[in-house]
mmCIF file of C-alpha atoms in Angstrom:
data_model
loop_
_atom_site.group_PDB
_atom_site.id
_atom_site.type_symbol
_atom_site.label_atom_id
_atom_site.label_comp_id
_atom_site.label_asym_id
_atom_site.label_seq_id
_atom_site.Cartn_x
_atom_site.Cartn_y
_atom_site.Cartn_z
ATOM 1 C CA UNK Y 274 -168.155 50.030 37.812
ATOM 2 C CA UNK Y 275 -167.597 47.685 34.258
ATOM 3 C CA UNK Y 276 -167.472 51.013 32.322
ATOM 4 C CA UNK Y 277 -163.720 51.680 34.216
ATOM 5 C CA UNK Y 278 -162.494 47.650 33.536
ATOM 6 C CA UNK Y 279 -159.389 47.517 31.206
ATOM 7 C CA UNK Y 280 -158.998 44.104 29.441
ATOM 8 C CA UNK Y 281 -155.356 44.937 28.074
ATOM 9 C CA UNK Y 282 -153.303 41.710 28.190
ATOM 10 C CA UNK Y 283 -149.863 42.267 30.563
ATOM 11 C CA UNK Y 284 -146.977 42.399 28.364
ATOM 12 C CA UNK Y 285 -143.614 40.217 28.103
ATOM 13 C CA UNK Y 286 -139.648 40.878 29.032
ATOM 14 C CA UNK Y 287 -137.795 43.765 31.122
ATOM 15 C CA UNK Y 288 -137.829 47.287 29.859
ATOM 16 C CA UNK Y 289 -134.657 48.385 28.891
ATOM 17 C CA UNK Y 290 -135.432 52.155 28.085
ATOM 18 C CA UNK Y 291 -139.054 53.660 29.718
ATOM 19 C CA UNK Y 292 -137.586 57.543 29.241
ATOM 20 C CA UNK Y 293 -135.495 57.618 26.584
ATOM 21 C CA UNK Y 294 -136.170 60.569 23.701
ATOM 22 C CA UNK Y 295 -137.485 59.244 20.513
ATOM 23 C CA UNK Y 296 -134.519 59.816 18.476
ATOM 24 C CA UNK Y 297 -131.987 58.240 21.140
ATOM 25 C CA UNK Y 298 -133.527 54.330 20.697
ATOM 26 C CA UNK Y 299 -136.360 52.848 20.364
ATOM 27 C CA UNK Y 300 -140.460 54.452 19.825
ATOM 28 C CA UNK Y 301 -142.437 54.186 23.073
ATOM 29 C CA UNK Y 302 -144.097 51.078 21.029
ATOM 30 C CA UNK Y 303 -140.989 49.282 20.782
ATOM 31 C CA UNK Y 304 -140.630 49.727 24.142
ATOM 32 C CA UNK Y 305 -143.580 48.385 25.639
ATOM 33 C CA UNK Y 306 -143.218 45.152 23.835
ATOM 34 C CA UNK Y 307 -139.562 44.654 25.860
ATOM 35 C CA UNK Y 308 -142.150 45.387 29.731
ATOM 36 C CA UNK Y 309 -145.079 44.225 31.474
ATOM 37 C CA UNK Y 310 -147.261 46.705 32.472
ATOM 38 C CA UNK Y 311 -146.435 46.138 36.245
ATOM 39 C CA UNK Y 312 -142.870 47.001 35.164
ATOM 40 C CA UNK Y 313 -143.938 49.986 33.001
ATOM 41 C CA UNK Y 314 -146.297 51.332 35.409
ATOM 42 C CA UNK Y 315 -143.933 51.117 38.179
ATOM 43 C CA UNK Y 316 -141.550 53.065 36.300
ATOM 44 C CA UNK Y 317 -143.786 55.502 35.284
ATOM 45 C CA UNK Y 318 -144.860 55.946 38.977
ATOM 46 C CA UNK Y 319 -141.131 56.928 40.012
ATOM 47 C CA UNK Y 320 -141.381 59.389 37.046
ATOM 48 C CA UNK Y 321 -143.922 61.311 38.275
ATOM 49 C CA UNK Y 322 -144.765 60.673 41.866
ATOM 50 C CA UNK Y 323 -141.104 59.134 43.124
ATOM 51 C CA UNK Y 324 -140.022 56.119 44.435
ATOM 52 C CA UNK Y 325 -141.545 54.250 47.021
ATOM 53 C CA UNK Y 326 -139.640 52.359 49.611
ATOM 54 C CA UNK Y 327 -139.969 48.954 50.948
ATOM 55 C CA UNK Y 328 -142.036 48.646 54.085
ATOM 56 C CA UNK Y 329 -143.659 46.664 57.067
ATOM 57 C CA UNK Y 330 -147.183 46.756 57.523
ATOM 58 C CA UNK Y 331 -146.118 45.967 61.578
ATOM 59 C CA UNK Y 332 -144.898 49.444 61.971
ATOM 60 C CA UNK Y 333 -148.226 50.810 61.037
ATOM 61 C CA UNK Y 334 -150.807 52.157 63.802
ATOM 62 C CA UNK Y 335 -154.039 49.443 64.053
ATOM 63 C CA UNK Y 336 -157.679 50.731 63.251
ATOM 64 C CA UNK Y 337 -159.563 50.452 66.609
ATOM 65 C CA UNK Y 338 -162.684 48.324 66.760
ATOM 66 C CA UNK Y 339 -165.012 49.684 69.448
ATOM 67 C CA UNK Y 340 -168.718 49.204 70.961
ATOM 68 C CA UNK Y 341 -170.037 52.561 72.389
ATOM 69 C CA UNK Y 342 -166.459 53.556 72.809
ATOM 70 C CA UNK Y 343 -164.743 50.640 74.453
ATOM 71 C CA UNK Y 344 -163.083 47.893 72.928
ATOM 72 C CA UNK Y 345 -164.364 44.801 73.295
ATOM 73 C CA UNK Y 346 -163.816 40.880 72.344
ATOM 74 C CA UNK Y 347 -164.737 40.128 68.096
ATOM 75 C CA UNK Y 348 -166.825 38.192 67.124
ATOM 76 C CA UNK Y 349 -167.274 37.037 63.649
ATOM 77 C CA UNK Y 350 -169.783 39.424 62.418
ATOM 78 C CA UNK Y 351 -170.703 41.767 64.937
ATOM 79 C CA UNK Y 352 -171.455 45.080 65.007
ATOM 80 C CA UNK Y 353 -169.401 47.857 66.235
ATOM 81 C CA UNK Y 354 -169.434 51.819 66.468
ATOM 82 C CA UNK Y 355 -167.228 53.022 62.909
ATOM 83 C CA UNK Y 356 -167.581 49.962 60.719
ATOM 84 C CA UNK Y 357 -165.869 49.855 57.484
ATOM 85 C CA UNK Y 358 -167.309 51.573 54.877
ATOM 86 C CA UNK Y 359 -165.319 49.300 51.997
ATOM 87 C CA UNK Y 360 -167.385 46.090 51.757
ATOM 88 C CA UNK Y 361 -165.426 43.151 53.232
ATOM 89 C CA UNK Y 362 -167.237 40.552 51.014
ATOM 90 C CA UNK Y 363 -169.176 37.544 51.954
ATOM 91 C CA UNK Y 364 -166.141 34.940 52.676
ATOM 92 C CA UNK Y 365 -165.043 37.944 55.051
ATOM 93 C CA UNK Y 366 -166.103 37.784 59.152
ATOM 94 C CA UNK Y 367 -167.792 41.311 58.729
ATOM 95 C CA UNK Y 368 -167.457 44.919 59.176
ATOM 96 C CA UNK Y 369 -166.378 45.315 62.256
ATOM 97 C CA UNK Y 370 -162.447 42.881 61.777
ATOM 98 C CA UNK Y 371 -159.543 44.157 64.168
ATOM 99 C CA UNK Y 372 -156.244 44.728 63.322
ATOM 100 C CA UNK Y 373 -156.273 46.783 59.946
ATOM 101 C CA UNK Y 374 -153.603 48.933 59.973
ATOM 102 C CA UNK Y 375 -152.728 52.699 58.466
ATOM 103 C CA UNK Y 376 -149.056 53.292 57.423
ATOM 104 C CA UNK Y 377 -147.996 56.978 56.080
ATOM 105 C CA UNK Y 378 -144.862 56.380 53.983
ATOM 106 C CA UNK Y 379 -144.535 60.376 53.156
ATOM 107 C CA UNK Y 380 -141.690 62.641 52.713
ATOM 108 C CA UNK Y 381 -141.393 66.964 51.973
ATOM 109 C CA UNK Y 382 -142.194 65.547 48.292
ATOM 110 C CA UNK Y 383 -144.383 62.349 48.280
ATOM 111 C CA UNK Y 384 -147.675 61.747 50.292
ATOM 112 C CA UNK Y 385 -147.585 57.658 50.439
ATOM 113 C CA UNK Y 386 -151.016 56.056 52.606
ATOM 114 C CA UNK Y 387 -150.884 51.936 52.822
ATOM 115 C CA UNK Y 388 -153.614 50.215 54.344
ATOM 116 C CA UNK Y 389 -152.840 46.986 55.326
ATOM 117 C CA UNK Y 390 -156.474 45.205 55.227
ATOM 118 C CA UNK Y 391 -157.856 42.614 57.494
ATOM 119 C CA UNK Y 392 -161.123 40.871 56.328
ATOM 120 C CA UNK Y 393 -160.873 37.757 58.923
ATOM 121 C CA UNK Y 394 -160.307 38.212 62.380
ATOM 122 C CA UNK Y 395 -156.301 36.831 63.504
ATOM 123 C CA UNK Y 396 -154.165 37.632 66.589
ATOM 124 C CA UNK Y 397 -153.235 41.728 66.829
ATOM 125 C CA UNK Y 398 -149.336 40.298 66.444
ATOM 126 C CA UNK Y 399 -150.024 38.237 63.277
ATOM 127 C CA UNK Y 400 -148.641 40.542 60.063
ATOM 128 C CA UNK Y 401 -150.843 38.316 57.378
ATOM 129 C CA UNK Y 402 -153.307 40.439 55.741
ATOM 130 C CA UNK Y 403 -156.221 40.273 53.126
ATOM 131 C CA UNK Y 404 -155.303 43.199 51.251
ATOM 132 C CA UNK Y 405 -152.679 45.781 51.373
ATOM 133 C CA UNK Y 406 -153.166 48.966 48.929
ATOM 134 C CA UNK Y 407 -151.246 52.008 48.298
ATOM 135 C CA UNK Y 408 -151.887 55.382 47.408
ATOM 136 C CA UNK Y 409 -148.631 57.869 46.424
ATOM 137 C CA UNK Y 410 -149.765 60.928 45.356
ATOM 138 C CA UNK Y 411 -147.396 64.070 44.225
ATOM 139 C CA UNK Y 412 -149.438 67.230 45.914
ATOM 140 C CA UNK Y 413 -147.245 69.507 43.583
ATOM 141 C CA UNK Y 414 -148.574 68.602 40.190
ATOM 142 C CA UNK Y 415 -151.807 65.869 41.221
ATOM 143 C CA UNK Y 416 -150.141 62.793 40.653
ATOM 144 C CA UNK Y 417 -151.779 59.499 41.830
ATOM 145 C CA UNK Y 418 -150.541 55.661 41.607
ATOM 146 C CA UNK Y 419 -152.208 53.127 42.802
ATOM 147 C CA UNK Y 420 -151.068 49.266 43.989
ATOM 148 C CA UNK Y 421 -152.590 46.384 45.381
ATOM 149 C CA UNK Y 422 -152.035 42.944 46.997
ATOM 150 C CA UNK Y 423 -154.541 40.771 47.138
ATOM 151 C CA UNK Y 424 -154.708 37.519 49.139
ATOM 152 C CA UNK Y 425 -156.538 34.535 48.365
ATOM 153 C CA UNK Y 426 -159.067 32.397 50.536
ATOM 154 C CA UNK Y 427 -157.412 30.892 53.297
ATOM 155 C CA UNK Y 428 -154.071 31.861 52.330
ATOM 156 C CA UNK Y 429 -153.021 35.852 53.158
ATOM 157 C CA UNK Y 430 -150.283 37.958 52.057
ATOM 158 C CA UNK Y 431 -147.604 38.506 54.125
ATOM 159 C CA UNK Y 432 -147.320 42.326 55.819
ATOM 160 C CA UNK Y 433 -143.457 42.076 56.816
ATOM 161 C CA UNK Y 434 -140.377 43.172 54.481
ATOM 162 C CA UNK Y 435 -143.071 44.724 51.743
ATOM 163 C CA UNK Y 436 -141.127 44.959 48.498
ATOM 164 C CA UNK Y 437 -141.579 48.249 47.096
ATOM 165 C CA UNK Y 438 -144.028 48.219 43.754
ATOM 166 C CA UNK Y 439 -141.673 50.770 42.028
ATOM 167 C CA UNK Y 440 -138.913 48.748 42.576
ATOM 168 C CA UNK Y 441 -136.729 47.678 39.476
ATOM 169 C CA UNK Y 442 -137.232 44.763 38.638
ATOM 170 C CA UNK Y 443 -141.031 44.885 39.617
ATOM 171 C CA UNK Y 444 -142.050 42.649 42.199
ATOM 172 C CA UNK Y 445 -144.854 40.310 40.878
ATOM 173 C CA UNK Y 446 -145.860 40.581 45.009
ATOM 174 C CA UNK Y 447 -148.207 43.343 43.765
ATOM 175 C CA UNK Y 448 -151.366 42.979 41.362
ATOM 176 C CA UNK Y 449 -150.594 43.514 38.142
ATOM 177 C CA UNK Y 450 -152.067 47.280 37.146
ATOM 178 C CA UNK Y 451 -154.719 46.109 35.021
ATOM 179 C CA UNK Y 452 -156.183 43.997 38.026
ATOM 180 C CA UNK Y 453 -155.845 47.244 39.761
ATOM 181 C CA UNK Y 454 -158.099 48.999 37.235
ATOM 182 C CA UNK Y 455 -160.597 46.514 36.857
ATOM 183 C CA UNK Y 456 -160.915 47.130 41.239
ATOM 184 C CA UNK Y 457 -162.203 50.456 40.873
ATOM 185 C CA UNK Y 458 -160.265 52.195 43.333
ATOM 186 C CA UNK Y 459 -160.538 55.544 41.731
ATOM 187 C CA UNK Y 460 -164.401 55.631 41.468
ATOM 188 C CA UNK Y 461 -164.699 55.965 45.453
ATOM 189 C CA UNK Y 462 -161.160 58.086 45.543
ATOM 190 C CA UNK Y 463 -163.408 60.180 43.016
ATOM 191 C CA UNK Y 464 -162.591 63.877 45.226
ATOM 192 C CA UNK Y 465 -159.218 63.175 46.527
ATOM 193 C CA UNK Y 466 -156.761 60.558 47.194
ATOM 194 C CA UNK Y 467 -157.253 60.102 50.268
ATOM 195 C CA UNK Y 468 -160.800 59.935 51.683
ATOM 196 C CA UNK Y 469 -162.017 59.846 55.155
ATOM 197 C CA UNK Y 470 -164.842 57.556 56.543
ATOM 198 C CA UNK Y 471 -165.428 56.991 60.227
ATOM 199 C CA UNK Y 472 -163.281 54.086 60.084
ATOM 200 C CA UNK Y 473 -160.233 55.676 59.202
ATOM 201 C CA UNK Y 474 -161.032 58.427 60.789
ATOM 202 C CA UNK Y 475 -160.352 56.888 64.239
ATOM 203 C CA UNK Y 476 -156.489 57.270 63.160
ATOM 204 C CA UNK Y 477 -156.445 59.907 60.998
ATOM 205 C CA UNK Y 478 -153.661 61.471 62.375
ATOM 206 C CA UNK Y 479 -151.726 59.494 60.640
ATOM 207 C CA UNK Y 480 -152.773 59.911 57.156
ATOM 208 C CA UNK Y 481 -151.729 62.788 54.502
ATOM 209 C CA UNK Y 482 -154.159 64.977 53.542
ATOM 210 C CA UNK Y 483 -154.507 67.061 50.683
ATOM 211 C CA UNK Y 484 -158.248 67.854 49.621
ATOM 212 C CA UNK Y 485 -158.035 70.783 47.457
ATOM 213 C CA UNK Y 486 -154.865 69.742 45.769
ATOM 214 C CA UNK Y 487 -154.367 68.965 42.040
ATOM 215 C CA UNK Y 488 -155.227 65.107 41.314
ATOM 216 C CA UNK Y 489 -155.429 62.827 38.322
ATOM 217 C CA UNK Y 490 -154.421 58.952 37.929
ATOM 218 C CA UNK Y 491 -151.383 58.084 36.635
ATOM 219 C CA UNK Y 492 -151.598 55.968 33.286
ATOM 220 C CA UNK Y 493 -148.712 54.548 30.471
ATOM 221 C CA UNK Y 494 -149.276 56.983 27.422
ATOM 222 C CA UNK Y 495 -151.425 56.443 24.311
ATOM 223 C CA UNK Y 496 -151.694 54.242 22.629
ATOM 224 C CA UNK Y 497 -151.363 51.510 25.989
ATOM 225 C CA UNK Y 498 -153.046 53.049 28.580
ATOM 226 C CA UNK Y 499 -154.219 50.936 31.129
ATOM 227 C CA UNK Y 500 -157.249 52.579 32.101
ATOM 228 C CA UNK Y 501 -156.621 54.280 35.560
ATOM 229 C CA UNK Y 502 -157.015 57.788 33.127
ATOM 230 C CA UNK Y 503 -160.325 56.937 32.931
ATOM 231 C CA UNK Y 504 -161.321 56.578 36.445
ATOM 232 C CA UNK Y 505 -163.931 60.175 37.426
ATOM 233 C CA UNK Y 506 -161.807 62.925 38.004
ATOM 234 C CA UNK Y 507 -164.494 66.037 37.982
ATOM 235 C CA UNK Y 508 -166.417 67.603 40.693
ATOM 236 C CA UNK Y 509 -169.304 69.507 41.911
ATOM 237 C CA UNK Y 510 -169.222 72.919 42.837
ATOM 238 C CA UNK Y 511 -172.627 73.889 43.971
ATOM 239 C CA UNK Y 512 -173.183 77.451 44.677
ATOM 240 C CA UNK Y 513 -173.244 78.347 48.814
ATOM 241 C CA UNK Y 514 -172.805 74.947 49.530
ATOM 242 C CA UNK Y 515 -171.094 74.048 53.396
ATOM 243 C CA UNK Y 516 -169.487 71.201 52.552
ATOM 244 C CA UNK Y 517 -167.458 71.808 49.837
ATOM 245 C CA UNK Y 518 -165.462 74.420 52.424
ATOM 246 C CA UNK Y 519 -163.986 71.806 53.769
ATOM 247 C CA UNK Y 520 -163.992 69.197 50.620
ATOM 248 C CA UNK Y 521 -164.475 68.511 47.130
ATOM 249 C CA UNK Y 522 -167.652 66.415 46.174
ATOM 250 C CA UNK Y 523 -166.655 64.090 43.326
ATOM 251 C CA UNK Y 524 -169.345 62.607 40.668
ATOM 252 C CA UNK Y 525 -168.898 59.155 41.477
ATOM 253 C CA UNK Y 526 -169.091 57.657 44.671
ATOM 254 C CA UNK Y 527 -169.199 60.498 46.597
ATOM 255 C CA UNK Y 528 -172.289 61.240 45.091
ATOM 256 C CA UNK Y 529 -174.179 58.189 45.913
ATOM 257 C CA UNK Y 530 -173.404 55.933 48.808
ATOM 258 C CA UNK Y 531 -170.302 58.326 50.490
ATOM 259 C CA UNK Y 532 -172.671 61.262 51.260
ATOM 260 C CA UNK Y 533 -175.901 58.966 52.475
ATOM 261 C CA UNK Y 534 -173.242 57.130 55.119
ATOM 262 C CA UNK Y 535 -171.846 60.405 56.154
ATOM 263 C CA UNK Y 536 -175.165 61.708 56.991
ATOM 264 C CA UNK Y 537 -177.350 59.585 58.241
ATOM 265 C CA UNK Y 538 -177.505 56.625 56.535
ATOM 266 C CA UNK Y 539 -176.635 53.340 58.455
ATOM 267 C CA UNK Y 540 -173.663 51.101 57.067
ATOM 268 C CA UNK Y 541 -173.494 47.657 57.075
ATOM 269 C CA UNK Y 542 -172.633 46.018 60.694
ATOM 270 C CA UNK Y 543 -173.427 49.548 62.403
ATOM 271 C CA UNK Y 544 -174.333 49.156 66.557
ATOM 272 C CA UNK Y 545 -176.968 51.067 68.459
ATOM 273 C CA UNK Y 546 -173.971 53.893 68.542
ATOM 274 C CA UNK Y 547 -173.783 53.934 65.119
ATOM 275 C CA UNK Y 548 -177.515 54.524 64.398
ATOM 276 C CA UNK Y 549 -177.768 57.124 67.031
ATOM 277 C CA UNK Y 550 -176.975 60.914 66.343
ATOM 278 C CA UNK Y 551 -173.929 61.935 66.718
ATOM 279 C CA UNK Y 552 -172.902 58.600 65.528
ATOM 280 C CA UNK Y 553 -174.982 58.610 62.052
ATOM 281 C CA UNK Y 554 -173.661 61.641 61.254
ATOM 282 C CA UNK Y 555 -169.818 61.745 60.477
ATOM 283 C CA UNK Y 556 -169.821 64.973 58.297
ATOM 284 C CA UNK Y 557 -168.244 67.134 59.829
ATOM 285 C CA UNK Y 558 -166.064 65.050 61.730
ATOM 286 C CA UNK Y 559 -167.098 65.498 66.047
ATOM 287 C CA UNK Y 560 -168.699 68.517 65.199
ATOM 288 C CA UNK Y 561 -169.516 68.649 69.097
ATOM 289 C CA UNK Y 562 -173.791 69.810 68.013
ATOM 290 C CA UNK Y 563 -177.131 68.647 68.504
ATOM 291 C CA UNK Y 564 -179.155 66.925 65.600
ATOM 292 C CA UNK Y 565 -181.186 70.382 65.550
ATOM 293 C CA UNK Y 566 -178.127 72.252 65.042
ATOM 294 C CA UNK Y 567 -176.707 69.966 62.233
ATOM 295 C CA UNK Y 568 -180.059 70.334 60.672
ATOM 296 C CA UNK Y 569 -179.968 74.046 60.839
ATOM 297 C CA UNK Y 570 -176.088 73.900 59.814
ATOM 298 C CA UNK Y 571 -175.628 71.514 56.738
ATOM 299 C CA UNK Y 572 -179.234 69.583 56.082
ATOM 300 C CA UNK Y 573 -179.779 72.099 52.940
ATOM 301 C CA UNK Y 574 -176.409 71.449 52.157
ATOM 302 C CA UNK Y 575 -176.764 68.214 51.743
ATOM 303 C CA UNK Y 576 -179.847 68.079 50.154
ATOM 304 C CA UNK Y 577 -178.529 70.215 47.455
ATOM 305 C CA UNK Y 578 -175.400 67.971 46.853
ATOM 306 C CA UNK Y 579 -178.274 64.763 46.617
ATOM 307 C CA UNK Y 580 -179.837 67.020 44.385
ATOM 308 C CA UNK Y 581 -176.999 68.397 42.055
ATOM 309 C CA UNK Y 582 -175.792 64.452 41.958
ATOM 310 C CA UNK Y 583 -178.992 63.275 40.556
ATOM 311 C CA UNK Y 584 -178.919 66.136 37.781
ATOM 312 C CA UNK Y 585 -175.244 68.015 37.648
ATOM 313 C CA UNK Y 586 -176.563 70.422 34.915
ATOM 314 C CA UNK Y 587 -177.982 71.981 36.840
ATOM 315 C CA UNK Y 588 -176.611 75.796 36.271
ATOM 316 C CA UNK Y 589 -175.719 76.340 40.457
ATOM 317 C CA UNK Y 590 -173.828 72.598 40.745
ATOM 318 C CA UNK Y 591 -171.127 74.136 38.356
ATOM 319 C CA UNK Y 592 -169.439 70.370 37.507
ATOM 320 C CA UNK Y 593 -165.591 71.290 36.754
ATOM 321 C CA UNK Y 594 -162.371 69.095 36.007
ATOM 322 C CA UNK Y 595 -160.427 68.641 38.890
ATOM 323 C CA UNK Y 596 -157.258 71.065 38.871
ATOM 324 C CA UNK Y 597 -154.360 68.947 37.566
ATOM 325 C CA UNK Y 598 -150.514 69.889 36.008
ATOM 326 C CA UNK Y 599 -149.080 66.910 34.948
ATOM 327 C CA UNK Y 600 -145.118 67.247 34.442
ATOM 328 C CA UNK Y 601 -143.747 67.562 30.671
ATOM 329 C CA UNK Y 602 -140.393 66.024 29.531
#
C-alpha cells in the first residue's frame, strides 16, 4: 500500500481564514502556512461532510465474540466463529478480542460510523481502546473523511468524552491526516465507506449503509493535498454478475483478500464454525442455502469477479469511476 503514503510535513499556527474568496484576504497558499493539516482538514471536513460531535465510545453496542454461537471465556489467541478481518498485529492477543464496539453518530444529513478497536483483551466496562476510527460520509454528494486514534503499546486511548476531530481548535487527540493516509484506510474502503465483514456484521444494525451512493475522499486542494484523493475510487462492473446487485466491487482490496474471505477462504483465528459451510461463506449475508445451492447461485459469479480482478480490461468487467458530485463554492 506505499504507492498511497503521503510524506507532506504537518504545517504550523491556527488558520485564520480556510473559506474565504480569493480577493477578500489571503491565497489558499497563504493560508495553509497560518494551519496544520489536522486543523485544515478538519475544517475542510465540516465544509463538505458537517460537523461531527463529541462522543463516548461507552454508548456504543460491543462486537460479540462467539464459538459455534455461544459466547464463551477469551483467551489470548483463540479462535472464534466471525474473527476480524482487519489484522490485529503481532503485539495484539488475536482475532478473536472482546469488547470492540460500533457507534453510528448519523443524522437526516451525515452518515458518521466509529469503531472503537480493541486489540488486547480488558474488562467489557473498561472504555480504553487500541484504536478508534471514524468514517463521516455525505450520501448526497459522496463525501468521505476519515480520523484515527491510535494507542501505543501498553498505554491505550481513552474511549470516554471523545473530542470531536472537526472541532475548532483541532484536537491533537486524533492522528494527524497524513498518518491517516499513510494507514491505508481507503484501499480496503475501496467500494463504499462502509464495508461489511462477518465481524461487523454481527451488529450491523447499527451501522449506515449506503452502497450505491456517490463516494470519493475528502482532500485540502492543490497544490497541498494530503493524499486521501489518491486512495482507489473505481469499480468493476462485470456484465450479469450477482454480486454487484447487491454491491459495488472496488479494484483494490475487494479484489484480492475481501472476496477470497467472503467466499470461502479461511481468516486468520477462524474455529471449526468458521471453516464449515455456511460459516466460510459470508456473501450473501445468512443466505439460509446449501453449499450446492450457493454453488449453483453465485460460484460463476465469483469466479468472474477473481477473473475480471486479475485482468479489468477485460471488455465485460466494464471498470468505471465511482459516481461522485463534489460541492462547488
Amino acid at each position: 500500500m506505499a504507492r498511497y503514503n503521503s510524506k507532506r510535513q504537518c504545517l504550523s499556527s491556527l488558520l485564520v481564514l480556510l473559506a474565504a474568496p480569493l480577493f477578500l484576504g489571503p491565497s489558499f497558499a497563504d493560508q495553509v502556512d497560518q494551519g496544520s493539516s489536522r486543523e485544515l482538514y478538519g475544517a475542510e471536513c465540516r465544509k463538505q461532510v458537517g460537523d461531527i460531535p463529541d462522543f463516548s465510545c461507552s454508548d456504543g453496542v460491543p462486537v460479540p465474540i462467539t464459538v459455534d454461537g455461544k459466547g464463551v471465556p477469551v483467551t489470548k489467541n483463540m479462535t472464534c466463529d466471525r474473527p476480524a478481518l482487519l489484522p490485529n498485529g503481532a503485539n495484539s492477543d488475536g482475532q478473536c478480542v472482546p469488547n470492540s464496539r460500533i457507534l453510528s453518530l448519523s443524522t437526516e444529513t451525515m452518515q458518521i460510523a466509529v469503531m472503537c478497536r480493541q486489540k488486547i483483551i480488558r474488562p467489557a466496562d473498561q472504555m480504553e481502546f487500541d484504536e478508534i476510527d471514524i468514517v463521516a460520509h455525505n450520501p448526497k454528494t459522496g463525501a468521505t473523511c476519515w480520523f484515527q486514534a491510535e494507542g501505543k503499546a501498553d498505554q491505550p486511548v481513552s474511549g470516554e468524552k471523545m473530542p470531536s476531530p472537526t472541532s475548532k481548535p483541532s484536537s491533537d487527540f486524533w492522528n494527524a491526516p497524513e498518518t491517516t493516509v499513510n494507514n491505508g484506510c481507503g484501499v480496503c474502503h475501496d467500494n463504499d465507506p462502509f464495508m461489511f465483514s462477518p465481524f461487523v456484521g454481527q451488529v450491523w444494525g447499527h451501522m449506515p449503509a449506503n452502497p450505491f451512493g456517490p463516494y470519493y475522499h475528502v482532500d485540502l486542494p492543490p497544490p497541498h493535498e494530503l493524499g486521501f484523493a489518491k486512495w482507489p475510487t473505481e469499480a468493476l462492473n462485470p456484465t450479469d454478475n450477482t454480486c454487484i446487485a447487491c454491491h459495488r466491487i472496488g479494484i483494490a482490496e475487494t479484489c484480492r483478500q475481501l472476496t477470497d474471505a467472503m467466499t470461502g477462504r479461511f481468516p486468520d483465528g477462524a474455529d471449526d464454525w468458521a471453516r464449515r459451510f455456511p460459516g466460510s461463506h459470508a456473501m450473501p449475508p445468512e443466505i439460509g442455502i446449501t453449499q450446492s445451492s450457493w454453488n449453483a447461485i453465485y460460484k460463476s459469479s465469483v469466479d468472474q469477479i477473481r477473473s475480471c480482478c486479475q485482468k479489468p480490461d477485460q471488455p465485460a468487467c466494464h471498470m468505471t469511476s465511482i459516481p461522485a458530485h463534489p460541492q462547488t463554492d
